[in-house]
PDB file of C-alpha atoms in Angstrom:
ATOM      1  CA  UNK A 613     133.843-159.209  37.208  1.00 91.00           C
ATOM      2  CA  UNK A 614     130.816-157.057  36.414  1.00 94.00           C
ATOM      3  CA  UNK A 615     128.635-156.521  39.439  1.00 96.00           C
ATOM      4  CA  UNK A 616     125.455-154.474  39.814  1.00 97.00           C
ATOM      5  CA  UNK A 617     124.241-154.111  43.388  1.00 97.00           C
ATOM      6  CA  UNK A 618     120.820-152.650  44.149  1.00 97.00           C
ATOM      7  CA  UNK A 619     119.671-151.214  47.434  1.00 97.00           C
ATOM      8  CA  UNK A 620     116.786-149.206  48.829  1.00 97.00           C
ATOM      9  CA  UNK A 621     113.897-151.573  48.373  1.00 98.00           C
ATOM     10  CA  UNK A 622     111.478-152.409  51.118  1.00 98.00           C
ATOM     11  CA  UNK A 623     107.960-151.817  52.318  1.00 98.00           C
ATOM     12  CA  UNK A 624     106.109-148.584  51.661  1.00 98.00           C
ATOM     13  CA  UNK A 625     102.551-147.454  52.149  1.00 98.00           C
ATOM     14  CA  UNK A 626     100.442-146.271  49.225  1.00 98.00           C
ATOM     15  CA  UNK A 627     101.400-142.679  48.518  1.00 98.00           C
ATOM     16  CA  UNK A 628     104.815-143.164  50.067  1.00 98.00           C
ATOM     17  CA  UNK A 629     108.278-142.949  48.569  1.00 98.00           C
ATOM     18  CA  UNK A 630     111.351-145.089  48.121  1.00 98.00           C
ATOM     19  CA  UNK A 631     114.695-144.408  46.483  1.00 98.00           C
ATOM     20  CA  UNK A 632     116.516-147.245  44.780  1.00 98.00           C
ATOM     21  CA  UNK A 633     120.235-147.165  44.116  1.00 98.00           C
ATOM     22  CA  UNK A 634     122.407-149.349  41.934  1.00 98.00           C
ATOM     23  CA  UNK A 635     126.180-149.328  41.940  1.00 97.00           C
ATOM     24  CA  UNK A 636     127.940-150.909  38.986  1.00 96.00           C
ATOM     25  CA  UNK A 637     131.514-152.092  39.116  1.00 95.00           C
ATOM     26  CA  UNK A 638     134.012-154.305  37.400  1.00 95.00           C
ATOM     27  CA  UNK A 639     134.783-155.335  33.882  1.00 93.00           C
ATOM     28  CA  UNK A 640     133.683-153.384  30.879  1.00 90.00           C
ATOM     29  CA  UNK A 641     130.795-151.775  32.756  1.00 91.00           C
ATOM     30  CA  UNK A 642     133.139-150.199  35.264  1.00 89.00           C
ATOM     31  CA  UNK A 643     135.271-148.786  32.480  1.00 90.00           C
ATOM     32  CA  UNK A 644     132.654-147.688  29.946  1.00 94.00           C
ATOM     33  CA  UNK A 645     129.626-146.807  32.055  1.00 94.00           C
ATOM     34  CA  UNK A 646     129.639-143.299  30.588  1.00 94.00           C
ATOM     35  CA  UNK A 647     128.646-144.588  27.146  1.00 95.00           C
ATOM     36  CA  UNK A 648     126.074-147.080  28.376  1.00 96.00           C
ATOM     37  CA  UNK A 649     122.366-146.943  29.091  1.00 97.00           C
ATOM     38  CA  UNK A 650     121.346-147.505  32.701  1.00 97.00           C
ATOM     39  CA  UNK A 651     117.858-148.373  33.770  1.00 98.00           C
ATOM     40  CA  UNK A 652     115.417-150.149  35.989  1.00 98.00           C
ATOM     41  CA  UNK A 653     113.138-153.050  35.199  1.00 98.00           C
ATOM     42  CA  UNK A 654     110.560-154.708  37.395  1.00 98.00           C
ATOM     43  CA  UNK A 655     108.840-158.042  37.528  1.00 98.00           C
ATOM     44  CA  UNK A 656     105.682-158.758  39.460  1.00 97.00           C
ATOM     45  CA  UNK A 657     104.524-162.313  40.210  1.00 93.00           C
ATOM     46  CA  UNK A 658     103.134-163.949  37.088  1.00 95.00           C
ATOM     47  CA  UNK A 659     104.173-161.014  34.918  1.00 96.00           C
ATOM     48  CA  UNK A 660     106.822-160.329  32.326  1.00 97.00           C
ATOM     49  CA  UNK A 661     109.805-158.235  33.246  1.00 98.00           C
ATOM     50  CA  UNK A 662     109.148-154.699  32.051  1.00 98.00           C
ATOM     51  CA  UNK A 663     111.165-151.539  31.629  1.00 98.00           C
ATOM     52  CA  UNK A 664     110.350-148.970  34.292  1.00 98.00           C
ATOM     53  CA  UNK A 665     112.793-146.211  33.401  1.00 98.00           C
ATOM     54  CA  UNK A 666     116.068-145.756  31.598  1.00 98.00           C
ATOM     55  CA  UNK A 667     118.598-143.077  30.843  1.00 98.00           C
ATOM     56  CA  UNK A 668     121.045-143.287  27.993  1.00 97.00           C
ATOM     57  CA  UNK A 669     124.563-141.922  27.813  1.00 95.00           C
ATOM     58  CA  UNK A 670     123.458-138.417  26.801  1.00 96.00           C
ATOM     59  CA  UNK A 671     120.692-138.068  29.368  1.00 97.00           C
ATOM     60  CA  UNK A 672     117.653-139.066  27.353  1.00 98.00           C
ATOM     61  CA  UNK A 673     115.053-140.838  29.454  1.00 98.00           C
ATOM     62  CA  UNK A 674     112.231-143.280  28.923  1.00 98.00           C
ATOM     63  CA  UNK A 675     109.485-144.156  31.391  1.00 98.00           C
ATOM     64  CA  UNK A 676     106.802-146.773  31.487  1.00 98.00           C
ATOM     65  CA  UNK A 677     103.483-144.982  31.128  1.00 98.00           C
ATOM     66  CA  UNK A 678     102.147-145.904  34.553  1.00 98.00           C
ATOM     67  CA  UNK A 679     105.124-144.349  36.369  1.00 98.00           C
ATOM     68  CA  UNK A 680     105.387-141.098  34.427  1.00 98.00           C
ATOM     69  CA  UNK A 681     105.162-138.147  36.774  1.00 98.00           C
ATOM     70  CA  UNK A 682     105.798-140.338  39.803  1.00 98.00           C
ATOM     71  CA  UNK A 683     109.228-141.889  39.238  1.00 98.00           C
ATOM     72  CA  UNK A 684     112.461-140.137  38.319  1.00 98.00           C
ATOM     73  CA  UNK A 685     115.629-141.783  37.084  1.00 98.00           C
ATOM     74  CA  UNK A 686     119.013-140.158  37.568  1.00 98.00           C
ATOM     75  CA  UNK A 687     122.625-141.212  37.356  1.00 97.00           C
ATOM     76  CA  UNK A 688     126.063-140.207  38.527  1.00 95.00           C
ATOM     77  CA  UNK A 689     128.591-141.651  36.139  1.00 91.00           C
ATOM     78  CA  UNK A 690     131.514-140.707  38.373  1.00 92.00           C
ATOM     79  CA  UNK A 691     130.036-143.010  41.018  1.00 94.00           C
ATOM     80  CA  UNK A 692     128.896-145.670  38.537  1.00 95.00           C
ATOM     81  CA  UNK A 693     125.476-145.277  40.102  1.00 96.00           C
ATOM     82  CA  UNK A 694     121.895-145.039  38.891  1.00 97.00           C
ATOM     83  CA  UNK A 695     118.958-144.057  41.084  1.00 98.00           C
ATOM     84  CA  UNK A 696     115.225-144.427  40.885  1.00 98.00           C
ATOM     85  CA  UNK A 697     113.222-142.019  43.009  1.00 98.00           C
ATOM     86  CA  UNK A 698     109.745-143.469  43.422  1.00 98.00           C
ATOM     87  CA  UNK A 699     107.028-141.176  44.727  1.00 98.00           C
ATOM     88  CA  UNK A 700     103.278-141.589  45.088  1.00 98.00           C
ATOM     89  CA  UNK A 701     103.696-145.334  45.253  1.00 98.00           C
ATOM     90  CA  UNK A 702     100.774-147.565  44.409  1.00 98.00           C
ATOM     91  CA  UNK A 703     100.131-151.218  45.286  1.00 98.00           C
ATOM     92  CA  UNK A 704     100.561-152.092  41.615  1.00 97.00           C
ATOM     93  CA  UNK A 705     104.181-150.921  41.857  1.00 98.00           C
ATOM     94  CA  UNK A 706     104.890-153.999  43.970  1.00 98.00           C
ATOM     95  CA  UNK A 707     107.557-156.041  42.198  1.00 98.00           C
ATOM     96  CA  UNK A 708     111.173-157.056  42.222  1.00 98.00           C
ATOM     97  CA  UNK A 709     113.143-154.187  40.723  1.00 98.00           C
ATOM     98  CA  UNK A 710     116.257-154.961  38.716  1.00 98.00           C
ATOM     99  CA  UNK A 711     119.079-152.654  37.776  1.00 98.00           C
ATOM    100  CA  UNK A 712     120.107-152.935  34.149  1.00 98.00           C
ATOM    101  CA  UNK A 713     123.070-151.685  32.184  1.00 97.00           C
ATOM    102  CA  UNK A 714     123.139-151.985  28.422  1.00 97.00           C
ATOM    103  CA  UNK A 715     126.054-151.201  26.184  1.00 94.00           C
ATOM    104  CA  UNK A 716     128.317-152.629  23.544  1.00 92.00           C
ATOM    105  CA  UNK A 717     125.505-155.023  22.620  1.00 95.00           C
ATOM    106  CA  UNK A 718     125.284-156.611  26.065  1.00 95.00           C
ATOM    107  CA  UNK A 719     122.882-156.515  28.994  1.00 96.00           C
ATOM    108  CA  UNK A 720     123.999-156.693  32.604  1.00 97.00           C
ATOM    109  CA  UNK A 721     121.640-157.280  35.516  1.00 97.00           C
ATOM    110  CA  UNK A 722     121.563-156.804  39.233  1.00 98.00           C
ATOM    111  CA  UNK A 723     120.194-159.376  41.641  1.00 97.00           C
ATOM    112  CA  UNK A 724     116.980-157.452  42.240  1.00 97.00           C
ATOM    113  CA  UNK A 725     115.465-155.686  45.206  1.00 97.00           C
ATOM    114  CA  UNK A 726     111.932-156.223  46.463  1.00 98.00           C
ATOM    115  CA  UNK A 727     109.542-153.286  46.566  1.00 98.00           C
ATOM    116  CA  UNK A 728     106.248-153.883  48.340  1.00 98.00           C
ATOM    117  CA  UNK A 729     103.548-151.234  48.499  1.00 98.00           C
ATOM    118  CA  UNK A 730     100.830-152.133  50.946  1.00 97.00           C
ATOM    119  CA  UNK A 731      98.787-150.758  53.795  1.00 94.00           C
TER     120      UNK A 731
END
């Protein structure tokens, strides 16, 4: 069935970089990824899950204000993969990051990958 698998999380120092990857497979997502929006959400302890970045099927992007200029979302539809390049990391970026695919009126979620930014 539909599976979204994230990788690339871990520990980074303030000012450092990480690159997250998410590979989607199976079901309707595997077939129709090219017409779906792919994105990244994050959830810090005690906080609501929030959109970090997304890219729709024609390449339009959205970014949460605090990550603009630091994070870049990209995707390779042929690989069913979305990336999040995170530069100039700050401690407040610490959260579990979730891959999201939205299309045909449904949301699909990955299991999450922990990103910790600390000295």
